[in-house]
Coordinates of C-alpha atoms in Angstrom, one line a residue:
M210 CA 17.4 -10.5 3.5
I211 CA 14.8 -7.8 3.9
G212 CA 13.5 -7.5 7.4
A213 CA 15.6 -5.6 9.9
G214 CA 16.2 -7.4 13.2
T215 CA 13.9 -10.3 14.0
W216 CA 11.6 -11.6 11.3
Y217 CA 9.4 -14.6 10.5
D218 CA 10.1 -16.1 7.1
A219 CA 6.7 -17.2 5.8
S220 CA 8.1 -18.8 2.7
R221 CA 9.8 -21.7 4.6
A222 CA 6.7 -22.8 6.4
G223 CA 4.6 -23.3 3.3
G224 CA 1.9 -20.9 4.2
S225 CA -1.3 -19.8 2.4
H226 CA 0.5 -17.8 -0.2
N227 CA 0.4 -19.4 -3.7
G228 CA -0.6 -22.7 -2.2
G229 CA 2.3 -23.0 0.2
A230 CA 5.2 -23.4 -2.3
S231 CA 8.3 -21.4 -1.7
G232 CA 11.0 -19.7 -3.8
P233 CA 10.8 -17.8 -7.0
A234 CA 10.2 -20.8 -9.2
A235 CA 7.2 -22.1 -7.2
Q236 CA 5.8 -18.8 -6.1
E237 CA 5.9 -16.6 -9.1
T238 CA 3.8 -13.8 -7.7
D239 CA 4.7 -13.7 -4.0
W240 CA 7.7 -15.2 -2.3
G241 CA 10.2 -14.6 0.4
R242 CA 7.6 -13.0 2.6
K243 CA 9.1 -11.9 6.0
W244 CA 6.8 -10.7 8.8
L245 CA 8.1 -8.0 11.1
P246 CA 7.3 -8.5 14.8
S247 CA 8.3 -4.9 15.4
M248 CA 5.2 -3.5 13.7
G249 CA 3.1 -6.4 12.4
G250 CA 3.8 -5.7 8.8
C251 CA 5.9 -7.5 6.2
C252 CA 8.2 -7.4 3.2
Y253 CA 8.3 -9.7 0.3
I254 CA 9.0 -10.1 -3.4
D255 CA 6.0 -9.8 -5.8
S256 CA 6.7 -10.6 -9.4
F257 CA 10.4 -9.8 -8.9
H258 CA 10.0 -6.4 -7.3
L259 CA 10.2 -5.5 -3.7
E260 CA 7.1 -4.7 -1.7
I261 CA 6.7 -3.4 1.8
C262 CA 3.5 -3.4 3.7
S263 CA 2.6 -1.9 7.0
G264 CA 0.3 -3.5 9.5
E265 CA -3.2 -2.2 9.8
I266 CA -3.5 1.5 10.7
L267 CA -6.4 4.0 11.0
G268 CA -5.4 7.4 9.6
A269 CA -3.4 9.4 7.1
R270 CA -0.8 10.6 9.6
D271 CA -0.3 7.0 10.7
H272 CA 0.3 6.1 7.0
V273 CA 3.1 8.8 6.7
G274 CA 4.8 7.5 9.8
K275 CA 4.7 3.8 8.8
L276 CA 5.8 4.5 5.2
H277 CA 8.9 6.3 6.3
A278 CA 9.6 3.7 9.0
M279 CA 9.4 0.9 6.5
L280 CA 11.7 2.8 4.1
E281 CA 14.2 3.1 6.9
K282 CA 14.1 -0.7 7.3
I283 CA 14.7 -1.1 3.6
R284 CA 17.6 1.4 3.8
E285 CA 19.2 -0.7 6.5
A286 CA 18.7 -3.8 4.4
R287 CA 20.3 -2.2 1.4
Q288 CA 23.4 -1.2 3.4
R289 CA 23.8 -4.8 4.6
A290 CA 23.4 -6.1 1.1
N291 CA 26.1 -3.8 -0.2
V292 CA 28.7 -5.1 2.3
G293 CA 31.2 -7.2 0.4
L294 CA 30.1 -6.4 -3.1
P295 CA 32.9 -5.8 -5.6
A296 CA 34.2 -2.2 -5.9
G297 CA 32.1 0.0 -8.1
Q298 CA 28.9 -2.1 -7.6
S299 CA 26.0 -1.5 -5.3
V300 CA 22.4 -2.4 -4.9
E301 CA 20.1 0.5 -5.4
V302 CA 16.5 0.7 -4.3
F303 CA 14.0 3.3 -5.5
A304 CA 10.7 4.3 -3.9
N305 CA 9.0 5.0 -7.3
S306 CA 6.3 3.6 -9.5
S307 CA 8.0 3.3 -12.9
D308 CA 11.4 2.4 -14.2
G309 CA 11.3 4.5 -17.4
L310 CA 11.3 1.3 -19.5
S311 CA 7.5 0.8 -19.4
N312 CA 7.5 -1.3 -16.3
S313 CA 5.3 0.0 -13.5
F314 CA 4.5 -0.9 -9.9
G315 CA 1.8 0.8 -8.0
S316 CA 1.7 2.3 -4.5
H317 CA -1.4 0.4 -3.3
I318 CA -3.7 1.8 -0.7
N319 CA -6.2 -0.6 0.9
V320 CA -9.2 0.8 2.7
L321 CA -11.7 -1.0 4.9
V322 CA -15.2 -0.3 3.7
T323 CA -18.6 -2.0 4.2
R324 CA -19.5 -4.7 1.8
R325 CA -22.5 -2.7 0.7
C326 CA -20.3 0.2 -0.2
L327 CA -18.0 -2.0 -2.3
E328 CA -20.9 -3.6 -4.0
N329 CA -22.4 -0.2 -4.8
V330 CA -19.2 1.2 -6.2
L331 CA -18.1 -1.8 -8.2
H332 CA -21.3 -3.5 -9.3
R333 CA -24.5 -1.5 -8.7
K334 CA -24.2 2.3 -8.9
V335 CA -22.3 3.6 -11.8
H336 CA -22.5 7.2 -10.6
Q337 CA -20.6 6.2 -7.4
L338 CA -17.9 4.5 -9.4
S339 CA -17.7 7.6 -11.6
F340 CA -17.4 9.9 -8.5
L341 CA -14.5 7.8 -7.1
A342 CA -12.8 7.6 -10.5
A343 CA -13.0 11.3 -10.9
H344 CA -11.3 11.9 -7.6
Q345 CA -8.5 9.4 -8.3
A346 CA -7.9 10.8 -11.7
S347 CA -7.6 14.4 -10.6
A348 CA -5.7 13.8 -7.3
I349 CA -2.5 13.4 -9.3
I350 CA -1.9 17.1 -9.1
Y351 CA -0.9 16.7 -5.5
A352 CA -0.4 12.9 -5.2
G353 CA 2.0 12.4 -8.2
Q354 CA 5.7 11.9 -7.9
G355 CA 6.5 13.4 -11.3
K356 CA 8.3 11.7 -14.2
V357 CA 10.6 12.7 -17.1
G358 CA 9.2 11.5 -20.4
S359 CA 6.4 9.0 -21.1
E360 CA 6.0 5.3 -21.4
N361 CA 3.7 2.5 -22.5
G362 CA 3.2 3.8 -26.0
H363 CA 2.3 7.4 -25.1
A364 CA 3.7 10.3 -27.1
W365 CA 6.8 12.0 -25.6
V366 CA 6.3 14.7 -23.0
D367 CA 9.1 16.5 -21.2
Y368 CA 7.7 16.1 -17.7
Q369 CA 4.4 14.9 -16.3
F370 CA 2.7 14.9 -12.9
S371 CA 2.1 11.1 -12.4
Q372 CA 4.4 8.1 -13.0
R373 CA 1.4 5.8 -13.0
A374 CA -0.9 7.7 -15.4
D375 CA 0.7 6.2 -18.5
F376 CA -0.3 2.7 -17.3
V377 CA -4.0 3.4 -16.7
E378 CA -5.8 1.8 -19.6
Q379 CA -9.4 1.1 -18.5
L380 CA -11.9 2.2 -15.9
L381 CA -12.6 -1.0 -13.9
A382 CA -11.0 -4.4 -13.9
V383 CA -9.6 -7.0 -11.4
Q384 CA -6.0 -7.2 -12.8
T385 CA -3.1 -5.2 -11.7
M386 CA -0.3 -6.1 -14.0
W387 CA -1.7 -5.5 -17.5
K388 CA -4.3 -3.2 -18.9
R389 CA -4.4 -1.7 -15.5
P390 CA -7.7 -0.1 -14.4
L391 CA -8.2 3.3 -12.7
V392 CA -10.5 1.5 -10.2
N393 CA -9.5 -2.0 -9.2
A394 CA -12.3 -4.5 -8.8
R395 CA -10.5 -7.0 -6.7
D396 CA -12.8 -8.4 -4.0
E397 CA -10.6 -10.0 -1.4
G398 CA -11.5 -8.7 2.0
L399 CA -9.0 -10.5 4.1
C400 CA -11.6 -10.5 6.9
G401 CA -12.0 -14.3 7.3
P402 CA -13.9 -16.8 5.1
P403 CA -15.5 -15.3 2.0
A404 CA -18.9 -13.8 2.4
R405 CA -21.9 -15.7 1.2
G406 CA -23.2 -12.9 -0.9
F407 CA -24.5 -9.3 -0.9
G408 CA -27.3 -8.8 1.6
S409 CA -26.3 -11.6 4.0
D410 CA -27.3 -10.7 7.5
S411 CA -25.3 -13.2 9.6
G412 CA -23.1 -10.4 10.7
T413 CA -19.6 -12.0 10.3
A414 CA -16.7 -9.7 9.4
A415 CA -16.4 -11.2 6.0
E416 CA -20.1 -10.6 5.2
S417 CA -20.2 -7.0 6.5
L418 CA -16.7 -5.7 5.6
A419 CA -14.7 -5.4 2.4
R420 CA -11.4 -4.0 1.2
L421 CA -11.1 -1.5 -1.6
H422 CA -7.8 -2.1 -3.4
V423 CA -6.6 1.2 -4.9
I424 CA -3.7 0.8 -7.3
S425 CA -3.7 4.0 -9.3
Y426 CA -1.4 6.2 -7.1
D427 CA 2.3 6.9 -7.3
T428 CA 4.6 6.3 -4.4
T429 CA 5.1 9.6 -2.7
L430 CA 7.7 10.7 -0.1
C431 CA 6.7 14.3 0.8
H432 CA 4.7 14.3 4.0
I433 CA 1.8 16.5 2.9
A434 CA 1.4 14.8 -0.5
T435 CA 1.3 11.4 1.2
F436 CA -1.1 12.7 3.9
L437 CA -3.5 14.1 1.3
K438 CA -3.3 11.1 -1.0
V439 CA -4.6 8.9 1.8
G440 CA -6.7 11.4 3.8
T441 CA -8.7 12.7 0.8
L442 CA -9.4 9.2 -0.3
Q443 CA -10.7 8.4 3.1
L444 CA -13.1 11.3 3.0
V445 CA -14.3 10.5 -0.5
L446 CA -15.0 6.9 0.5
C447 CA -16.7 8.0 3.7
M448 CA -19.0 10.1 1.6
L449 CA -19.7 7.2 -0.7
E450 CA -20.5 5.0 2.4
Q451 CA -23.2 7.6 3.2
E452 CA -24.1 7.9 -0.5
I453 CA -23.3 11.6 -0.7
I454 CA -21.8 12.5 -4.0
D455 CA -22.0 15.3 -6.6
P456 CA -22.8 13.8 -10.1
S457 CA -21.7 17.1 -11.7
L458 CA -18.1 16.1 -10.9
C459 CA -18.2 12.9 -12.9
L460 CA -16.0 12.7 -15.9
D461 CA -17.0 11.7 -19.4
D462 CA -13.8 9.5 -19.7
P463 CA -11.7 9.2 -16.5
V464 CA -9.1 7.1 -18.3
E465 CA -8.6 9.8 -20.9
A466 CA -8.7 12.5 -18.3
V467 CA -5.9 11.1 -16.2
A468 CA -3.5 11.0 -19.2
Q469 CA -4.6 14.5 -20.3
W470 CA -4.0 16.0 -16.9
S471 CA -0.7 14.2 -16.3
H472 CA 0.7 15.1 -19.7
G473 CA -0.5 18.6 -19.7
D474 CA 0.0 21.6 -17.4
L475 CA -2.3 22.8 -14.6
R476 CA -4.6 24.4 -17.2
A477 CA -5.2 21.2 -19.1
L478 CA -9.0 20.4 -19.6
A479 CA -10.9 17.2 -19.5
R480 CA -14.5 16.5 -20.4
L481 CA -17.2 16.2 -17.8
A482 CA -20.1 13.7 -18.2
S483 CA -22.4 16.8 -18.2
G484 CA -20.8 18.1 -21.3
G485 CA -18.6 20.8 -19.9
R486 CA -14.8 20.8 -19.4
C487 CA -12.7 21.4 -16.3
T488 CA -9.1 21.4 -15.0
A489 CA -8.0 18.9 -12.4
I490 CA -7.8 21.9 -10.0
E491 CA -11.4 22.7 -10.6
L492 CA -12.6 19.2 -10.1
Q493 CA -10.6 18.9 -6.9
E494 CA -12.1 22.2 -5.7
G495 CA -15.5 20.7 -6.3
M496 CA -14.5 17.6 -4.3
L497 CA -13.1 19.8 -1.5
E498 CA -16.3 21.9 -1.4
K499 CA -18.4 18.7 -1.0
A500 CA -16.0 17.2 1.6
T501 CA -15.9 20.5 3.6
A502 CA -19.6 20.5 4.1
F503 CA -19.6 16.8 4.9
V504 CA -17.0 17.3 7.7
S505 CA -18.6 20.5 9.0
D506 CA -21.9 18.5 9.4
G507 CA -20.0 16.0 11.6
R508 CA -20.5 13.2 9.2
A509 CA -16.9 12.1 9.3
S510 CA -16.6 12.3 13.0
G511 CA -15.2 9.0 14.5
L512 CA -14.6 7.7 11.0
V513 CA -11.8 9.7 9.4
P514 CA -9.1 10.7 11.9
E515 CA -8.0 14.4 11.7
A516 CA -10.7 15.2 9.1
P517 CA -10.5 18.9 9.7
L518 CA -6.7 18.9 9.2
I519 CA -7.2 17.0 5.9
I520 CA -9.6 19.7 4.8
R521 CA -7.2 22.5 5.7
Q522 CA -4.2 20.9 4.0
W523 CA -6.3 20.1 1.0
A524 CA -7.5 23.7 0.7
R525 CA -4.1 25.2 1.1
T526 CA -2.6 22.9 -1.5
L527 CA -5.3 23.7 -4.1
Q528 CA -4.8 27.4 -3.4
L529 CA -1.1 27.0 -4.2
L530 CA -1.9 25.0 -7.3
R531 CA -4.4 27.7 -8.4
Q532 CA -1.6 30.3 -7.9
N533 CA 0.9 28.1 -9.8
D534 CA 3.3 28.6 -6.8
I535 CA 5.8 25.9 -7.7
H536 CA 8.3 26.8 -5.1
S537 CA 5.8 26.6 -2.2
L538 CA 4.3 23.4 -3.7
A539 CA 7.8 21.9 -3.8
R540 CA 7.7 21.9 0.0
R541 CA 4.7 19.6 0.0
C542 CA 4.3 17.8 -3.3
D543 CA 6.8 15.4 -4.8
W544 CA 6.2 16.3 -8.5
A545 CA 6.9 19.9 -7.7
L546 CA 10.0 19.2 -5.6
K547 CA 11.4 16.9 -8.3
L548 CA 10.7 19.6 -11.0
V549 CA 12.6 22.2 -9.0
A550 CA 15.5 19.9 -8.5
L551 CA 15.7 18.9 -12.2
D552 CA 15.2 22.4 -13.5
R553 CA 18.2 23.6 -11.4
A554 CA 20.3 20.7 -12.6
M555 CA 19.4 21.5 -16.3
T556 CA 20.2 25.2 -15.8
K557 CA 23.5 24.5 -14.0
H558 CA 24.8 21.8 -16.4
Q559 CA 23.1 23.0 -19.6
K560 CA 21.1 19.8 -20.1
D561 CA 17.6 19.3 -21.5
W562 CA 14.7 16.9 -20.8
S563 CA 16.1 14.4 -23.3
S564 CA 19.5 14.1 -21.5
P565 CA 20.1 10.7 -19.9
E566 CA 21.7 12.5 -16.9
I567 CA 18.3 14.2 -16.2
K568 CA 16.5 10.8 -16.4
M569 CA 19.1 9.5 -14.0
L570 CA 18.3 12.3 -11.6
D571 CA 14.6 11.5 -12.1
H572 CA 15.3 8.0 -10.7
M573 CA 17.7 9.3 -8.0
Y574 CA 15.0 11.5 -6.5
S575 CA 13.5 8.4 -4.9
S576 CA 16.6 6.5 -4.0
V577 CA 16.2 5.2 -0.4
A578 CA 19.9 5.9 0.1
S579 CA 20.0 8.9 2.4
D580 CA 23.2 10.1 0.9
E581 CA 22.1 9.8 -2.7
G582 CA 18.3 10.3 -2.8
L583 CA 17.4 13.9 -3.7
Y584 CA 14.3 13.8 -1.6
W585 CA 16.3 13.0 1.6
Q586 CA 18.8 15.8 0.9
Y587 CA 15.9 18.4 0.7
E588 CA 14.3 16.9 3.8
R589 CA 17.6 17.2 5.8
A590 CA 18.0 20.8 4.7
G591 CA 14.6 21.6 6.2
F592 CA 13.0 22.4 2.9
V593 CA 10.2 19.8 3.1
E594 CA 7.2 20.4 5.3
R595 CA 6.8 17.6 7.8
I596 CA 3.8 16.4 9.7
V597 CA 5.5 13.4 11.4
S598 CA 8.6 13.9 13.5
S599 CA 11.7 11.7 13.3
A600 CA 11.0 10.4 16.8
D601 CA 7.5 9.4 15.7
I602 CA 8.8 7.7 12.6
K603 CA 11.3 5.7 14.8
R604 CA 8.4 4.7 17.1
A605 CA 6.3 3.7 14.1
G606 CA 9.0 1.3 13.1
A607 CA 9.3 -0.2 16.5
E608 CA 5.7 -0.6 17.5
P609 CA 2.5 -1.8 15.8
H610 CA -0.6 0.4 15.7
E611 CA -2.5 -0.1 19.0
S612 CA -6.0 0.2 17.7
T613 CA -6.0 -2.5 15.0
R614 CA -5.3 -6.3 14.9
A615 CA -1.7 -5.4 13.9
W616 CA -1.1 -5.0 17.7
L617 CA -1.9 -8.6 18.5
R618 CA -0.2 -10.0 15.4
A619 CA 3.0 -8.3 16.5
Q620 CA 2.7 -9.5 20.1
L621 CA 2.2 -13.1 19.0
L622 CA 5.1 -13.0 16.6
R623 CA 7.3 -11.7 19.4
R624 CA 6.0 -14.3 21.9
A625 CA 6.3 -17.4 19.7
D626 CA 9.5 -19.2 18.8
P627 CA 9.9 -19.0 15.0
E628 CA 9.7 -22.8 14.8
E629 CA 6.3 -22.7 16.5
I630 CA 4.8 -20.5 13.7
D631 CA 3.4 -22.5 10.8
D632 CA 1.7 -19.8 8.8
V633 CA 0.9 -16.1 9.1
D634 CA -1.8 -14.3 7.1
W635 CA -3.5 -11.0 7.6
D636 CA -6.6 -12.5 9.2
S637 CA -5.1 -15.6 10.9
I638 CA -1.9 -17.1 12.4
R639 CA -1.4 -20.9 12.6
F640 CA 1.0 -22.2 15.3
R641 CA 2.5 -25.6 16.0
P642 CA 3.6 -25.4 19.6
Q643 CA 5.0 -28.4 21.4
R644 CA 3.3 -29.5 24.6
Q645 CA 4.6 -32.4 26.7
G646 CA 6.4 -33.9 23.8
R647 CA 3.3 -33.6 21.5
R648 CA 3.0 -31.2 18.6
T649 CA -0.2 -29.3 18.4
V650 CA -1.8 -27.1 15.7
R651 CA -3.5 -24.0 16.9
T652 CA -5.1 -21.4 14.6
L653 CA -6.1 -17.9 15.8
Y654 CA -8.5 -16.2 13.5
M655 CA -8.5 -12.4 13.6
N656 CA -11.2 -11.6 11.1
N657 CA -12.1 -8.1 12.1
P658 CA -9.3 -5.6 11.4
L659 CA -10.6 -3.2 14.0
R660 CA -10.5 -5.8 16.9
F661 CA -7.6 -7.6 18.6
T662 CA -6.3 -4.2 19.8
R663 CA -4.0 -3.3 22.7
A664 CA -7.0 -2.3 24.8
E665 CA -8.7 -5.6 24.1
C666 CA -5.8 -8.0 24.3
E667 CA -3.0 -6.5 26.5
A668 CA -4.4 -8.0 29.7
A669 CA -4.5 -11.5 28.2
C670 CA -0.9 -11.1 27.0
Q671 CA 0.2 -10.0 30.5
R672 CA -1.4 -12.8 32.5
S673 CA -0.6 -15.7 30.2
Q674 CA 2.4 -17.8 31.2
S675 CA 3.1 -19.3 27.8
L676 CA 2.1 -19.2 24.2
E677 CA -0.4 -22.0 24.8
D678 CA -1.9 -20.1 27.7
L679 CA -2.3 -17.0 25.5
L680 CA -3.9 -19.0 22.7
D681 CA -6.3 -20.6 25.1
I682 CA -7.3 -17.2 26.5
L683 CA -7.8 -15.8 23.0
G684 CA -9.9 -18.8 21.9
A685 CA -7.6 -20.2 19.3
E686 CA -8.9 -23.3 17.6
G687 CA -7.1 -26.7 17.4
G688 CA -5.5 -29.4 19.4
D689 CA -3.0 -32.3 19.3
I690 CA -2.0 -33.7 15.9
P691 CA -3.0 -37.4 15.9
N692 CA -0.3 -39.9 15.3
A693 CA 2.3 -37.1 14.9
G694 CA 6.0 -37.7 14.8
G695 CA 8.4 -35.5 16.8
D696 CA 8.3 -32.9 14.0
G697 CA 4.5 -32.8 14.1
S698 CA 4.1 -34.7 10.8
L699 CA 1.6 -37.5 10.4
A700 CA 3.1 -40.9 10.8
A701 CA 3.0 -43.3 7.8
G702 CA -0.4 -44.9 7.5
A703 CA -2.1 -42.5 9.8
P704 CA -5.7 -42.0 8.9
R705 CA -5.9 -38.7 7.1
E706 CA -9.6 -38.2 8.1
A707 CA -8.7 -38.1 11.7
T708 CA -10.5 -35.3 13.5
A709 CA -9.0 -35.2 17.0
W710 CA -7.7 -31.8 16.0
T711 CA -9.1 -28.9 14.0
A712 CA -7.5 -29.0 10.6
P713 CA -6.2 -25.7 9.2
R714 CA -8.8 -24.4 6.9
K715 CA -8.1 -24.5 3.2
R716 CA -7.1 -21.0 2.1
P717 CA -7.5 -19.9 -1.4
L718 CA -4.5 -19.1 -3.6
L719 CA -3.5 -15.5 -4.0
L720 CA -5.7 -15.5 -7.1
S721 CA -9.0 -17.3 -7.2
A722 CA -9.2 -19.9 -10.0
D723 CA -11.1 -17.7 -12.5
R724 CA -8.8 -14.7 -11.8
H725 CA -5.8 -16.9 -12.1
R726 CA -6.8 -17.9 -15.6
Q727 CA -7.5 -14.3 -16.5
E728 CA -4.1 -13.0 -15.3
A729 CA -2.1 -16.1 -16.2
A730 CA -0.1 -15.9 -13.1
A731 CA 1.0 -12.4 -13.9
S732 CA -0.8 -10.6 -11.1
D733 CA 0.6 -8.0 -8.7
S734 CA -1.3 -9.9 -6.0
G735 CA 0.4 -9.5 -2.6
R736 CA -1.8 -9.6 0.4
P737 CA -1.7 -6.2 1.9
A738 CA -3.4 -5.4 5.2
K739 CA -6.5 -3.4 5.8
A740 CA -8.1 -1.3 8.4
R741 CA -9.6 2.1 8.0
V742 CA -6.5 2.7 5.8
V743 CA -3.6 0.4 5.2
H744 CA -0.8 1.0 2.7
Q745 CA 1.4 -1.2 0.6
D746 CA 4.1 0.5 -1.3
V747 CA 6.1 -1.1 -4.1
Y748 CA 9.7 -0.3 -5.0
Y749 CA 11.9 -0.9 -8.0
T750 CA 15.2 -2.5 -7.2
A751 CA 18.1 -1.9 -9.5
T752 CA 21.9 -2.1 -9.7
K753 CA 24.4 0.4 -10.8
R754 CA 26.3 -1.3 -13.5
E755 CA 30.0 -1.3 -13.1
G756 CA 31.8 1.4 -15.1
T757 CA 28.6 3.2 -16.2
G758 CA 26.0 5.5 -14.7
D759 CA 23.1 3.5 -16.1
I760 CA 20.5 1.9 -14.0
G761 CA 19.4 -1.5 -15.0
K762 CA 17.2 -4.2 -13.4
N763 CA 18.8 -6.5 -11.0

């Protein structure tokens, strides 16, 4: 349905997601998950919208390549879905973050941090939380896709920088589908069993590593905007890891500020905690100054790939913003490119911001269809600045990242017969291989996102003669299923407490019990990957209604 080529359907095996149920009725928040052996990522339906998620990656340039590679897979899936539909009907897929009807879906970025850093930001040091929130709020001036009008009860504006800003309603919270926070407090590391608590010194991945789940950004298509969205976030978090911040950049009310900056122009002011006022450009210039010194001192070396390039692109973009050079910004920022395209259409066809045709073009900017999406037309014309070549994007769609556990996940999915795979998760894979007529259960835990790399595991893959051999070499747990039938199921009357094999560990539901009660099963709670940076982008699927130009939910 979604994955191009070979894929593993996690929903049929009853995996860890939502307790192992399958189908939209049983898995209200996450179903139809399909893992891609080509790159170690996956596609799935989350709360009835399509999500794509790359495997674990390390840097901002990797993110750009994987994003565009995943979009290509979705484009191919759309083409197949449209075959055989009645004349005048087609499935449309948009890489956006809002449908114009007050429904929003975030472009999630997940960053591997230390548990101490996550605890500091979310629970201990309010100035660190404020510093991160200030960056996320002001980054919309280069990381927004742009949107016609407003939603979610806000007063009408003709055009704004961010699609997501109308849906930011509080500073910090765990939920993602209602009263969305600027900073998400979800603590689900996907690095093995849960940590025993802050300060634990046993050294396991789950006790030392954590995942910051960032939900406030728009989906972006321009290479430079996407590169900066991820790269600047990496640098800010790297500074927070080393507890280097500038309290003078903290905002009095970040939630109010993100709306003021998105709805206003580049001169719009927001209050600082110190009592002054600043524009988003001025706040970002302060962030850049701090990050430039940080990188110059070598403090990002080995931690943030291409940090000097991030600094240069950041500085150049802020310079263009300061100059209000919309035409040059349109080559690197989605909001500016969309603004140029819509302004030309309004001038040519004598329309205004309230015209439904202009809102239609707002949506069509992000259509994944290469012949309809406005972005792709500008890219083909050579107008958009690129930092990843078409060849590199194609390679990103065919191979996993070599320096994270995504590499081994992809190799195992390629090696195993689909019937041998019982469950796939970001930090484990459970197999049911058959050996000499006996069904076994083997679980390989991959707790550390920065291990299980090509350098670490390629030799084992090459010298193993079978899946069982490879699992033995890798140290997978498990053994024969006692009293198992030919399909691996326990025979009637078999003792359930039998321990001749290592039972698969009980995995939590997507939502812990207390969060499940809070969100009432209405959480945007897919299980994205993590490494230094991993992305999960969410897309709105719609159908052109026969006989009209309207776009409605499918």
